[in-house]
Structure formats: structure tokens, C-alpha cells
Coordinates of C-alpha atoms and ligand atoms in Angstrom, one line a residue:
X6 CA 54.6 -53.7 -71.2
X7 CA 56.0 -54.6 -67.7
X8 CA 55.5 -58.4 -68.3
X9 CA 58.8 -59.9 -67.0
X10 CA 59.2 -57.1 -64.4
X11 CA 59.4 -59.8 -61.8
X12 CA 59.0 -57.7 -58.5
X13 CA 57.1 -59.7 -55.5
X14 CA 59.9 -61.2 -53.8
X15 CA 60.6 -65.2 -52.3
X16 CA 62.9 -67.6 -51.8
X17 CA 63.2 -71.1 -53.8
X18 CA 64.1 -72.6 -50.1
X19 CA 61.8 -75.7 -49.1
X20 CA 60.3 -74.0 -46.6
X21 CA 59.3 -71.2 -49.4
X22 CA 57.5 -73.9 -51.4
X23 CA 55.4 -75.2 -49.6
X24 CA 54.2 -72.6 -48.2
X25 CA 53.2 -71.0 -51.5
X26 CA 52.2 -74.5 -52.2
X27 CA 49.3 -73.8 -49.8
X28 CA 48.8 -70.5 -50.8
X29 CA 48.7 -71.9 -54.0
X30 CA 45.9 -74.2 -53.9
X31 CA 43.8 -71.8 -51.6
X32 CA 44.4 -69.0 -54.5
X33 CA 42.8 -71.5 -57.4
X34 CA 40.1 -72.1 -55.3
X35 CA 39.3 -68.9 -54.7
X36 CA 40.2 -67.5 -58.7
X37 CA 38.4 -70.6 -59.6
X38 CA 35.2 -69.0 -57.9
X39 CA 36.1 -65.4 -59.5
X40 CA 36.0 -67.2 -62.8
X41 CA 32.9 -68.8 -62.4
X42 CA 31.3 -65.7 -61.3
X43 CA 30.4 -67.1 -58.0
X44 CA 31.1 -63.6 -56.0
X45 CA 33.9 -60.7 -56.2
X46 CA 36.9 -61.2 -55.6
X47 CA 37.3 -60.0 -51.8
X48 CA 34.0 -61.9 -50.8
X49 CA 36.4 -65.0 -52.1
X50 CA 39.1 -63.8 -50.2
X51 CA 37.4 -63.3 -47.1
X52 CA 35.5 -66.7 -47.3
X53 CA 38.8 -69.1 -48.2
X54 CA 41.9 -66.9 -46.4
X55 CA 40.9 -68.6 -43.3
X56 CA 42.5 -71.8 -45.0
X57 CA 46.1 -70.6 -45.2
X58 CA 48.2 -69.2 -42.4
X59 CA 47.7 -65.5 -41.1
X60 CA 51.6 -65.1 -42.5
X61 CA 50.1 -66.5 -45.5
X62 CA 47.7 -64.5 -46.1
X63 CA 49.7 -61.8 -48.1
X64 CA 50.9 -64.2 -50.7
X65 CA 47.6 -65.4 -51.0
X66 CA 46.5 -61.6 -51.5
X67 CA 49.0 -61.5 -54.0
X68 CA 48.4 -64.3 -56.2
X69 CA 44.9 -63.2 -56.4
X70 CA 45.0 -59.8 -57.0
X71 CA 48.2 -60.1 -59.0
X72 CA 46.1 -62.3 -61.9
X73 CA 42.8 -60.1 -62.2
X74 CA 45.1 -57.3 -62.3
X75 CA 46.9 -58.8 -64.9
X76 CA 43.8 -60.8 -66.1
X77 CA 43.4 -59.6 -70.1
X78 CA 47.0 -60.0 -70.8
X79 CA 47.3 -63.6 -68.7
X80 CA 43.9 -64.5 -70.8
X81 CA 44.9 -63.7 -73.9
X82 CA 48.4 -65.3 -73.6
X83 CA 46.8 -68.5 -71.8
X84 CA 44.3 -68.5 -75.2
X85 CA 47.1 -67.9 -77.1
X86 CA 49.0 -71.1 -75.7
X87 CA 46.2 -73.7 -75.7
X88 CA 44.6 -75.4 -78.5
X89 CA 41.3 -75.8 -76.8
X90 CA 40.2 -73.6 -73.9
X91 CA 39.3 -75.8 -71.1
X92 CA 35.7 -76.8 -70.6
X93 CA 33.4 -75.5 -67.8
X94 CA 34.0 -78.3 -65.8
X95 CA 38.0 -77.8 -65.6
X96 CA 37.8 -73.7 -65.1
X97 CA 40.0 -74.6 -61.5
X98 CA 42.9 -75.3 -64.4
X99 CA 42.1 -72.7 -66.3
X100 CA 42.6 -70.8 -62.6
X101 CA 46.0 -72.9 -62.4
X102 CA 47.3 -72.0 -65.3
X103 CA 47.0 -68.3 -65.4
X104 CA 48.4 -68.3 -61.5
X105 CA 51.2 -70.5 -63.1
X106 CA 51.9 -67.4 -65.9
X107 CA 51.5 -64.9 -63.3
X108 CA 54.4 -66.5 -61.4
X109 CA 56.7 -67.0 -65.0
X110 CA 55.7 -63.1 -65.4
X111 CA 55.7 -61.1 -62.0
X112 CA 57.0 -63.3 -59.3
X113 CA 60.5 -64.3 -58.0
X114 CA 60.0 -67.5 -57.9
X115 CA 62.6 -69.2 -59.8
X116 CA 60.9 -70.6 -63.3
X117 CA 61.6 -73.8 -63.0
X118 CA 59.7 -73.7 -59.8
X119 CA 56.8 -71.8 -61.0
X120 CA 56.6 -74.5 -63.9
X121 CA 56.9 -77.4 -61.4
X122 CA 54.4 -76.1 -58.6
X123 CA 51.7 -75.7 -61.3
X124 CA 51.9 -79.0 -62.1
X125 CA 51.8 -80.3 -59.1
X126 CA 49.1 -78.5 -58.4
X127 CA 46.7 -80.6 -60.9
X128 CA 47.7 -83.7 -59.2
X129 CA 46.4 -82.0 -55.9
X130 CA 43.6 -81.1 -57.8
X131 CA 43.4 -84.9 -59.1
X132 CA 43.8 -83.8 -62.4
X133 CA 46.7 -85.8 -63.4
X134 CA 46.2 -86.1 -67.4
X135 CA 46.1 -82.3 -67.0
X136 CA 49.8 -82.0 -65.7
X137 CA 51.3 -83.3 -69.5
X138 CA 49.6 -80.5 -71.2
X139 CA 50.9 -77.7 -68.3
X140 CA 54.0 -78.8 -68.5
X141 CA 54.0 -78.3 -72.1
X142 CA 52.5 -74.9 -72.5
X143 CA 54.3 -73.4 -69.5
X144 CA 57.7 -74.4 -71.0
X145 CA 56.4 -73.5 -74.5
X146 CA 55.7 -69.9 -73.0
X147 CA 59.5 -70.2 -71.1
X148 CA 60.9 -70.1 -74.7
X149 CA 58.8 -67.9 -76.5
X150 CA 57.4 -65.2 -74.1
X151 CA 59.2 -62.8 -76.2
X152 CA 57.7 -63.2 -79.1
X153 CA 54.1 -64.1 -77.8
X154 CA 53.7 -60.8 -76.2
X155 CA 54.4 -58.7 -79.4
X156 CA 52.1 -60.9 -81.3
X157 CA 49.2 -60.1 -78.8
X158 CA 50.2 -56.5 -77.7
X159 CA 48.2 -55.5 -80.9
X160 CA 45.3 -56.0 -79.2
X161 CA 43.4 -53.8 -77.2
X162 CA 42.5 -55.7 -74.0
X163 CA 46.4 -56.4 -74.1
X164 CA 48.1 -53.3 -74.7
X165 CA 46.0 -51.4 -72.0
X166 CA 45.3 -54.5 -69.9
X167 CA 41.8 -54.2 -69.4
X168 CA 38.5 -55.4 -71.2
X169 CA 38.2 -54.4 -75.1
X170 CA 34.7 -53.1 -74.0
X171 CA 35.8 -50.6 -71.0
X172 CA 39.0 -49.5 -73.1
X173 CA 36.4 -48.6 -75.7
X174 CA 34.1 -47.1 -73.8
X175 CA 36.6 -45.1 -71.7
X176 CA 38.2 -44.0 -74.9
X177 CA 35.0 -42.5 -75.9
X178 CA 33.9 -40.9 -72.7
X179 CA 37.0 -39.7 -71.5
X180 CA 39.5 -39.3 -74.5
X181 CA 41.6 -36.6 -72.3
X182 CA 41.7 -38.5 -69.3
X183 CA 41.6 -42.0 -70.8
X184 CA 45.7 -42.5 -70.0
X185 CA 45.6 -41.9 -66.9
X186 CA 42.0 -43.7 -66.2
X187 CA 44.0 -47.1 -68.0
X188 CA 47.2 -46.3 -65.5
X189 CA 45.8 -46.1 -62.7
X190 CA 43.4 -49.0 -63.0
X191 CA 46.3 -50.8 -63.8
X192 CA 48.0 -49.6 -60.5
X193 CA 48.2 -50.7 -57.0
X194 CA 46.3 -48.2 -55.1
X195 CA 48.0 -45.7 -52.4
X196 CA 46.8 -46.4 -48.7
X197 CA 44.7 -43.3 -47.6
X198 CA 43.6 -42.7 -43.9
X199 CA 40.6 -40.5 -42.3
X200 CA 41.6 -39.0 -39.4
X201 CA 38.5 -39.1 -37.3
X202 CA 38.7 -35.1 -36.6
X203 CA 35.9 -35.3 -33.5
X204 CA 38.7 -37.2 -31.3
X205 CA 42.1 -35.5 -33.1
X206 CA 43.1 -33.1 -35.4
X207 CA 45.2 -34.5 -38.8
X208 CA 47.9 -32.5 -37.6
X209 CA 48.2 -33.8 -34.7
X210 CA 47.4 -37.1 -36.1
X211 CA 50.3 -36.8 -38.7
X212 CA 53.0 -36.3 -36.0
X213 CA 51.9 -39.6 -33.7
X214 CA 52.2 -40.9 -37.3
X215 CA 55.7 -39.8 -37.5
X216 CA 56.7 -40.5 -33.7
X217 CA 56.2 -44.5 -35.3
X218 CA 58.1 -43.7 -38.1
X219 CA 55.1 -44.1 -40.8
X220 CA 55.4 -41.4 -43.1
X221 CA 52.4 -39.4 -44.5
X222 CA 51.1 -36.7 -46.6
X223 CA 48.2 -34.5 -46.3
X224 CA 45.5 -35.1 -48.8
X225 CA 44.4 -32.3 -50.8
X226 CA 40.9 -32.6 -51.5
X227 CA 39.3 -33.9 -48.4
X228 CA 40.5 -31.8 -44.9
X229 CA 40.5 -35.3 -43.1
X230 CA 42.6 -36.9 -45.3
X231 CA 46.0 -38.5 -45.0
X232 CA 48.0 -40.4 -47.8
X233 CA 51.0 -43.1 -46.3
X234 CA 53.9 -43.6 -47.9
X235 CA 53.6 -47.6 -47.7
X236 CA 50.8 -49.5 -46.9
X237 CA 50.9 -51.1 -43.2
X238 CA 48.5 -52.8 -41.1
X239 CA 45.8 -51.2 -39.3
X240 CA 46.8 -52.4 -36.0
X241 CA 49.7 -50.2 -36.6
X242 CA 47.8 -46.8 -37.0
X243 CA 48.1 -45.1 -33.5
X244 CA 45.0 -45.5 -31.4
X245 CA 42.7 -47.5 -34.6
X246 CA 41.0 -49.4 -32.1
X247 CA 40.0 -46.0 -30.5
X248 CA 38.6 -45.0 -33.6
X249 CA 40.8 -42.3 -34.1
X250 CA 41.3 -43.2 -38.3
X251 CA 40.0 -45.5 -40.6
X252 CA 41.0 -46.6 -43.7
X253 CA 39.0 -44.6 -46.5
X254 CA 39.8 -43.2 -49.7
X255 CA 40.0 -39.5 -50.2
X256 CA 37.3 -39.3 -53.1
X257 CA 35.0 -41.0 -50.8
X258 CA 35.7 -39.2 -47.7
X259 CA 34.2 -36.3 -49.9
X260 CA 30.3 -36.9 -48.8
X261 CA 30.8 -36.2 -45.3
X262 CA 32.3 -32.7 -46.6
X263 CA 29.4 -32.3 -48.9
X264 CA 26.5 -33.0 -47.1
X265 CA 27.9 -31.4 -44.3
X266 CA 25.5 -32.9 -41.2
X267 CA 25.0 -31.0 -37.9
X268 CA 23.6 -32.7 -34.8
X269 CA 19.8 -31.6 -34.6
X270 CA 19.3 -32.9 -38.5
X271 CA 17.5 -36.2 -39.6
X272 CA 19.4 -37.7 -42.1
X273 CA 19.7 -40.9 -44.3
X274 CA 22.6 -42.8 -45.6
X275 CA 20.8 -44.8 -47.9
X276 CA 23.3 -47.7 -49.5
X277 CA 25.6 -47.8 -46.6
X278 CA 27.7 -51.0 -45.8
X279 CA 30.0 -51.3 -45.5
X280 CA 29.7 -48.2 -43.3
X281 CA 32.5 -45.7 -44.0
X282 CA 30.6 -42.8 -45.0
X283 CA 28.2 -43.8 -42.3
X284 CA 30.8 -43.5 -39.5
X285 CA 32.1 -40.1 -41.2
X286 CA 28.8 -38.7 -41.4
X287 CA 29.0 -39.4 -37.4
X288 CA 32.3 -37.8 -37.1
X289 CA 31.7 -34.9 -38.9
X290 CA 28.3 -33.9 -37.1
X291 CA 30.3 -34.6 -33.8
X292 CA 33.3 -32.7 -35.0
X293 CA 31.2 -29.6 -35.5
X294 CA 29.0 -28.8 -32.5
X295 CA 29.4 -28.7 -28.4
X296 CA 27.0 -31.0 -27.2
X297 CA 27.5 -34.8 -26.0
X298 CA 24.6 -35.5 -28.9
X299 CA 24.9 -37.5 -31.8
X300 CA 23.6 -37.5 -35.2
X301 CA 20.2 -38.3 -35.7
X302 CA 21.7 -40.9 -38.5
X303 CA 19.6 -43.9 -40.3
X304 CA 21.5 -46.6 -42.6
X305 CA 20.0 -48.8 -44.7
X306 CA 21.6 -51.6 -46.5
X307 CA 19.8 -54.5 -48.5
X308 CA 22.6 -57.4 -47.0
X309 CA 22.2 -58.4 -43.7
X310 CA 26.1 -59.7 -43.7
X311 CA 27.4 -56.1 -45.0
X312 CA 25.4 -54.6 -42.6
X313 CA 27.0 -56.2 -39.7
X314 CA 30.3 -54.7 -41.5
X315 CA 28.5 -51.3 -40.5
X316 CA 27.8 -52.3 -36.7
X317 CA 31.1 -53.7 -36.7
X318 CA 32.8 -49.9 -38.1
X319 CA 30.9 -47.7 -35.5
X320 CA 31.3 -50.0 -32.6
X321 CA 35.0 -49.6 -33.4
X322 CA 34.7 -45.7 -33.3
X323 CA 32.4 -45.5 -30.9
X324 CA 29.2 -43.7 -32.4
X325 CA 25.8 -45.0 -33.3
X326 CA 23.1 -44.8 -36.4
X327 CA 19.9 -46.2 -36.3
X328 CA 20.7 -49.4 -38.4
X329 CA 18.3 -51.1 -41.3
X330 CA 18.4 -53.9 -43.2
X331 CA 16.0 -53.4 -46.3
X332 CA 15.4 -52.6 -49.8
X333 CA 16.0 -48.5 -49.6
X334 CA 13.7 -48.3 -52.4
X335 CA 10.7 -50.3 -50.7
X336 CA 9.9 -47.5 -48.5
X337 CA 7.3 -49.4 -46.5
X338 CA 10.2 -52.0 -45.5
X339 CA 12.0 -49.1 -43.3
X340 CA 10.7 -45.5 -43.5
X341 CA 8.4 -44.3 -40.5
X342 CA 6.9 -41.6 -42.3
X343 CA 9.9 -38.6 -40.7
X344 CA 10.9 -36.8 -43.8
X345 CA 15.1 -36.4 -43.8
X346 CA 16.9 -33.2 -43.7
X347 CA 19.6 -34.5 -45.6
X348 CA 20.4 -38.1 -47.7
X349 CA 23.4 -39.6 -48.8
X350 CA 22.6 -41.8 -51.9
X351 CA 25.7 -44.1 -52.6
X352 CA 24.0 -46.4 -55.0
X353 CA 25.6 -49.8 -55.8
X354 CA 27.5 -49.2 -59.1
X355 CA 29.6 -50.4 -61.7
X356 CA 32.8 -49.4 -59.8
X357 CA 34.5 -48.5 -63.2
X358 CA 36.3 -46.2 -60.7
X359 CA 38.4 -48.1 -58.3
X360 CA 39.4 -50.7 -60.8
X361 CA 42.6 -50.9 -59.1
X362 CA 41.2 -52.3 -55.6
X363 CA 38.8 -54.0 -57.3
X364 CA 40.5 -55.6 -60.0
X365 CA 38.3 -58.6 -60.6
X366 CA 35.8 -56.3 -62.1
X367 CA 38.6 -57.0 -65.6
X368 CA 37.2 -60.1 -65.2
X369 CA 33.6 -59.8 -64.0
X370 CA 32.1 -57.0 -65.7
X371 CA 30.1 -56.6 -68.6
X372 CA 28.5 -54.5 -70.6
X373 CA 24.7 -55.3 -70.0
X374 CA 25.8 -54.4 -66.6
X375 CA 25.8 -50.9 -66.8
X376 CA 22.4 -50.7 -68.0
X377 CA 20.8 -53.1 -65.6
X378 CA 22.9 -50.5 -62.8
X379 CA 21.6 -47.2 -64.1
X380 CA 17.8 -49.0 -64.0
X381 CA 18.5 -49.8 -60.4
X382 CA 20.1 -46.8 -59.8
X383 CA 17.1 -44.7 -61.2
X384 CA 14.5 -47.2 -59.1
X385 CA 16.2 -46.2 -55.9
X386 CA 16.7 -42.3 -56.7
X387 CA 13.1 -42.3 -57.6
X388 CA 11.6 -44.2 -54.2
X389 CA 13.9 -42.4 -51.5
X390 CA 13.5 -39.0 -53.1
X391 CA 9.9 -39.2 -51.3
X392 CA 11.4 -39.2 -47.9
X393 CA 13.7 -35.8 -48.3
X394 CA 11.4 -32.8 -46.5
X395 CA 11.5 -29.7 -48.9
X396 CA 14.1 -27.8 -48.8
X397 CA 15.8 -30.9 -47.7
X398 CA 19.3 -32.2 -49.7
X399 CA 20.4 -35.5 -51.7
X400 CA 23.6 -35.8 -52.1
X401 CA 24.1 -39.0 -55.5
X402 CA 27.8 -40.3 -55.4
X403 CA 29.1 -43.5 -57.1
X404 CA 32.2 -45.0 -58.0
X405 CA 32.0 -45.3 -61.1
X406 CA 33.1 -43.5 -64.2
X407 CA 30.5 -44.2 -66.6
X408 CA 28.1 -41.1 -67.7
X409 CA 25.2 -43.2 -67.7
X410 CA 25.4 -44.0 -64.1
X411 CA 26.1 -40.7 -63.3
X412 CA 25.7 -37.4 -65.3
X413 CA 22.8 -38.5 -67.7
X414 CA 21.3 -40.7 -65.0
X415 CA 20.8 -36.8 -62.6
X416 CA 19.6 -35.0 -66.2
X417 CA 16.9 -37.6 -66.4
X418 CA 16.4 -37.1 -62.7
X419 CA 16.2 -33.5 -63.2
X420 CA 14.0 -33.5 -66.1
X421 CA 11.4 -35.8 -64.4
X422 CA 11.5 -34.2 -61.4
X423 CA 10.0 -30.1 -61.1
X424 CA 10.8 -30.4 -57.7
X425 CA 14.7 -31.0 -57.8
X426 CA 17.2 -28.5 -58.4
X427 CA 21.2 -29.1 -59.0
X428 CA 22.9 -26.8 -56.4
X429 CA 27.2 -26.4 -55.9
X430 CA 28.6 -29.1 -54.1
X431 CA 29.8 -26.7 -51.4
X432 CA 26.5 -25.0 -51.1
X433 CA 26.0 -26.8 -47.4
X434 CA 29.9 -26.3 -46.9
X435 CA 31.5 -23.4 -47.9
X436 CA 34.7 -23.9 -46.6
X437 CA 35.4 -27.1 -48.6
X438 CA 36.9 -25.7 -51.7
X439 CA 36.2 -27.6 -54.9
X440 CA 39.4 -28.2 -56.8
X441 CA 39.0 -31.3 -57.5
X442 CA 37.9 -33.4 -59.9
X443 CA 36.0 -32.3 -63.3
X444 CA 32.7 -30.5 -63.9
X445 CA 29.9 -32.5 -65.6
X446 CA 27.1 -31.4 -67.3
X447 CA 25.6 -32.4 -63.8
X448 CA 27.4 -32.8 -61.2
X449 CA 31.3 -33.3 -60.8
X450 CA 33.0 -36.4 -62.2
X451 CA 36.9 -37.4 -60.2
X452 CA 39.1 -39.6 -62.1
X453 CA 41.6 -42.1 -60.3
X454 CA 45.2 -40.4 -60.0
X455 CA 48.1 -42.6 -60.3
X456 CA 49.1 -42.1 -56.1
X457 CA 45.8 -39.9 -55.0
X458 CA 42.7 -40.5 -55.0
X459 CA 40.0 -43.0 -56.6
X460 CA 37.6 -42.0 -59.3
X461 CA 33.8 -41.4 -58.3
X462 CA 30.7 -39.2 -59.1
X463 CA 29.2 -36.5 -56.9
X464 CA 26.0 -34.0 -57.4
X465 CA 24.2 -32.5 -54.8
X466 CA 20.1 -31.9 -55.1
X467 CA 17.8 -29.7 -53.2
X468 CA 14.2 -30.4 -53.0
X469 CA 12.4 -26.7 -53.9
Ligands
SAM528 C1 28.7 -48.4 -53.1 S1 28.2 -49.4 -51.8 C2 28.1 -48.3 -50.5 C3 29.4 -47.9 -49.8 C4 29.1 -47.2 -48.5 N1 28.3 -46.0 -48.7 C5 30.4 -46.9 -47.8 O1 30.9 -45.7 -47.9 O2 31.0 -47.7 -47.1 C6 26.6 -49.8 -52.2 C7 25.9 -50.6 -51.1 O3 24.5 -50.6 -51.4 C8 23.9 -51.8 -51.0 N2 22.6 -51.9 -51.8 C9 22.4 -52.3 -53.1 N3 21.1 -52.2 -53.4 C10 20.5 -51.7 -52.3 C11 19.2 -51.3 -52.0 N4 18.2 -51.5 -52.9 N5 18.9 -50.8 -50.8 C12 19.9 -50.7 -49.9 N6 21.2 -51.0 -50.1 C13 21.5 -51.5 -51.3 C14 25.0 -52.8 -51.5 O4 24.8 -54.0 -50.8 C15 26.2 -52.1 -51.0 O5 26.6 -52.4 -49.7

């Protein structure tokens, strides 16, 4: 238990506090909406960081991820604390109080600070009978952190800090992996590049890395990849606004490698905002043949303001795909009748693996999800099967690390299907070796490492 690890540094100065002050506020409005369930936790972040400073943007970031990654413990400790939970109507306390603990637990800031700012923040919030009671039960938490902790680390959600229900379920599916599944999701995750290997190679691309002093190592499992040692800006990646990286991880830079497209194929990225597989299904194609051509490339994505996250991602590297908003699975809405050569199917998921950058899943996720996912899933599988040609390939990938969504979701697939056959994942690519990750019973499941790579799903089908 890393509780009083205090680690993000500021000053007590003035200046300091009020600018976290701001940042403050802006972070319970937007944890206030993650609470409520109003939207994730970067559609938050993107609709309220306009409301703080740009140089107060990464406290913001901090304040919010910091609490959802910290969510179960701060919960359970904030339950721990209050004799009534706060009604509905006050959930932007609630949101208060558990940025209040956060700052007591992981944050410089002095704790007599941390205790007054919170306080002051429920007058902002013209709360004032509230700022009696936060007094109390941050000062009450000042004195007995100690022995609050060891009373709670008995339980589950606590002493793995995520949801009783995920613990449990990735105890059962993954009792060998399960330690590291819980560390990593617990982890901030490493910054990994693809180096877009049309316009340079990654080793070139690693030494105009190193000419601006950013550090980097090669990735192992996907030939594009490229691992920094610190997270920087984007702006500060040589020629990013020439396209020449982006920022993906290296489990998902493994579709392009897997599907393998070549210019003269019609092919289909079927989920595809917000467009990173999209622009490295470009690349790869352009990477791999002689001609000024591009990839005959359609992507289809159900919402219109993710898809403009797509057009914004391939006008930045320069290539084009013929771009749909629509339902993949309402064939009528999109398809013109030209059977594909080759589909990626990314299907919207539970995300189970790439907790860590998603950390507001602790909070938002539940157990009926998974179910109502792997019916969607299956809905979508079945409907844009019809468009592969035979002989054609479908390449399923999520990021999640349930078998429902992934293993047993394909054996269904397989079993209702004469037409589908499971073939290797390097059966279009034989030169991408296949060491990582673990075989499923279909299929081959990746679990997050600790500073590599995030967990997802991949099995490739050939239509017979
Ligand atoms: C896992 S994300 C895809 C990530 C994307 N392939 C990438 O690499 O950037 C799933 C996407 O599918 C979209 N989606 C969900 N249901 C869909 C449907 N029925 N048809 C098309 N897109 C859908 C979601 O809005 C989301 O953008």
C-alpha cells in the first residue's frame, strides 16, 4: 500500500494555490460528471480543460486521473469516514472530498492546505453547511490514516485497488497472470510511439529521437514500435506534424501487422475512431509497395464527433480512407454491395485491458456490462461478416481481457459459422513473429506489462 507515497510535486506559495484552486474546481466538475456517469473520463476532460489554463492543464490531468486510479481505496476510505454517504444531489462533494483525500494521500501539497482548499471549495460550490462536516472528516483522516487503512486493506477492492467484481473475475480467468493484470492497471502507462515506416525507418527515427535528447527503446512485439523513457508532448516528437509518428500503443499497433494490407486490396476498418489503426493500415500498405497509390481503405464509425478524430489523424499524416459514419452492423446504412478483401473488426469493448489509461473504468464499469458488450459484439461480427469476399480475412481485436468478449465470443462465431475458419495470426505476415502474448483456445489473448505494452485480444478468420 503506497497510500502516503506523496510523489506529484507543488509549492504551498500563493501563486501555487490558486492556481490549483482553479484546477481544483474544474477537476470536481469534471469527477462530479464521472460519478454521475455522464461520459468517460477523457470526454470530461476534453469538454471542461478548456476552463483552466493550458499550464493548468497537467494538474487538472492529475487530479483526475490520480482519484479514479486511486478510486476503490479513496471510496472505501471516504465511506469509511462519513456517517451518511452524500445524497445524489450533493455527488460534486462527494467529488470534493475524495480530490481532498487524494491530495492528503499522493500530493505535495502541504496538509493543512489540502484540508483548507477543500473546504473552500464547498463555499465556491455554495455549499457552506458542507464545509463543517469536511473539515471534520479530513482532519479526522489527518490523525488516523494509519490505522484506517489497515482496517480496510482487508478488503478486496482495497488491497488490489480495483472493483471486488473485476478482482474476482480476473482472479478466476487469469489466476497466473492476475498480479501483474492488478499492477499494471494500477500503473501509469509507458508512452509508446509508431513510427510511421512509409516516410522513415524506426532506426532512423530513434536517432532524430536522440539528436533531441528523448530517449527510447525499441519495442519488441510490433516492428514499428518505439517505447520513451518519459512521456513528452507530441509537438516535441521530430517531424509529428509531418506524420512521421503517432502516439499508439504497441498491442494495438499489432493489426496493421496482422492483417497485413497491400495497395490493390479493398479493405474495411470497421469500429475505427478514433483512427489509429486506420492511419496504420495506410502506412503499412504504403510502406510495402512502389506506386504513388493508396489503400483502397473504408472506416466506419457509429459517432459523427469521433469520426472527425479520424479525418483529423490522416490529415495530419497525410493519407486518405473513404470515411463513414454509420452503424457497421446496419449494412444498408454504408455498404455498396463490393465485398472486402480484408476487415479489421475493433469492436467497442469492455476495455478491461488498458485500465491504466482508462482508469475511470474502476469507477464506471459493471458487470451487466460485459454481457450487453459480447451481445453487441456478436450483432456486429454477425452483420459485417457478409461483406468479407471468400477467401477474404477478418481480423477480431479488442481491448479487453475478458474471455467472453473474446475467446468464447470467436468459438461461438466459429461454431455458427461453416464458413469461418481460425488461421495463425501471421498467416498474411510471415515475417511478424508471434512472441507475444498468450494462446487462447481461439485466438491470442496479451496481458498489460508493467512498462510495455497494453492488454488486448487478437484472432484472425478466413472466409473458406
Ligand atoms: C475500440 S474503439 C476503436 C479504436 C480504433 N480502431 C483505433 O484504433 O483508433 C471502438 C469504436 O467503435 C465505435 N463503434 C461502436 N459501435 C459501433 C458500431 N455499431 N458501428 C461502428 N462503430 C461503432 C465506437 O464509437 C468506437 O469509436
Amino acid at each position: 500500500m503506497t497510500f502516503s507515497n506523496k510523489k506529484v510535486t507543488d509549492s504551498n506559495t500563493n501563486e501555487a494555490l490558486s492556481i490549483q484552486r482553479s484546477a481544483r474546481q474544474v477537476a470536481i466538475q469534471v469527477m462530479t460528471s464521472v460519478l454521475r456517469q455522464q461520459g468517460s473520463l477523457s470526454t470530461q476532460l476534453a469538454r471542461h480543460q478548456q476552463d483552466v489554463s493550458s499550464e493548468h492543464i497537467p494538474l487538472l490531468k492529475e487530479l483526475c486521473f490520480g482519484v479514479c486510479r486511486q478510486y476503490p481505496l479513496l471510496n472505501s476510505i471516504a465511506l469509511h469516514l462519513l456517517s451518511h454517504p452524500f445524497e445524489e444531489k450533493d455527488t460534486d462533494l462527494y467529488a470534493t472530498l475524495l480530490l481532498g483525500l487524494y491530495q492528503l494521500g499522493y500530493m505535495n501539497t502541504p496538509d493543512h492546505a489540502a484540508v483548507h482548499e477543500t473546504v473552500e471549495a464547498c463555499r465556491l460550490l455554495k455549499k457552506d453547511w458542507a464545509t463543517k462536516l469536511m473539515n471534520a472528516v479530513l482532519r479526522r483522516y489527518q490523525r488516523e490514516a494509519d490505522e484506517i487503512i489497515e482496517q480496510l486493506e482487508a478488503m478486496p477492492s482495497v488491497e488490489y485497488n480495483h472493483p471486488k467484481w473485476l478482482v474476482k473475475r480476473f482472479a478466476k480467468h487469469w489466476p497466473e497472470q492476475f498480479e501483474q493484470i492488478i499492477e499494471a492497471g494500477n500503473s501509469h502507462p509507458p508512452m509508446c510511439i509508431r513510427v510511421n515506416t512509409s516516410t522513415v525507418s524506426r532506426e532512423t527515427y530513434i536517432e532524430n529521437l536522440t539528436e533531441k535528447g528523448i530517449d527510447a527503446t525499441i519495442g519488441q512485439a510490433s516492428p514499428s514500435a518505439l517505447y520513451l523513457r518519459s512521456a513528452i508532448k507530441v509537438t516535441e516528437l521530430p517531424d509529428f506534424e509531418k506524420g512521421f509518428s503517432s502516439v499508439q500503443d504497441e498491442s494495438a499497433q499489432l493489426a496493421a501487422h496482422i492483417l497485413a494490407p497491400q495497395v490493390g486490396e479493398k479493405v474495411l476498418d470497421a469500429c475505427a475512431a478514433p483512427g489509429g489503426k486506420t492511419g496504420h493500415l495506410l502506412e503499412f500498405a504504403a510502406s510495402h509497395q512502389n506506386t504513388e497509390a493508396i489503400l483502397d481503405l473504408t472506416a466506419v464509425e457509429l459517432e459523427p464527433w469521433r469520426l472527425e478524430k479520424i479525418e483529423a489523424n490522416l490529415e495530419r499524416i497525410g493519407l486518405m480512407a473513404n470515411l463513414q459514419c454509420a452503424d457497421a452492423s446496419n449494412l444498408s446504412a454504408w455498404w455498396d454491395g463490393k465485398a472486402f478483401d480484408k476487415i479489421l473488426l475493433d469492436v467497442p469493448c469492455s476495455a478491461t485491458g488498458v485500465i491504466r489509461r482508462n482508469p475511470d473504468i474502476k469507477i464506471s464499469r459493471k458487470p451487466a456490462d460485459i454481457d450487453e458488450l459480447s451481445a453487441i459484439q456478436k450483432h456486429i461480427i454477425e452483420q459485417v461478416w457478409q461483406t468479407l469476399k471468400p477467401s477474404g480475412y477478418l481480423l477480431y481485436a479488442t481491448c479487453s481481457l475478458m474471455p467472453e468478449e473474446n475467446e468464447q465470443q470467436i468459438a461461438a462465431f466459429l461454431a455458427a459459422h461453416d464458413d469461418a475458419i481460425e488461421v495463425p495470426l501471421n498467416a498474411l505476415n510471415p515475417d511478424l513473429k508471434i512472441e507475444w502474448g498468450t494462446a487462447a483456445n481461439h485466438g491470442r489473448q496479451l496481458f498489460p506489462t508493467l512498462k510495455g505494452h497494453d492488454g488486448f485480444y487478437y484472432c484472425l478468420l478466413k472466409k473458406k
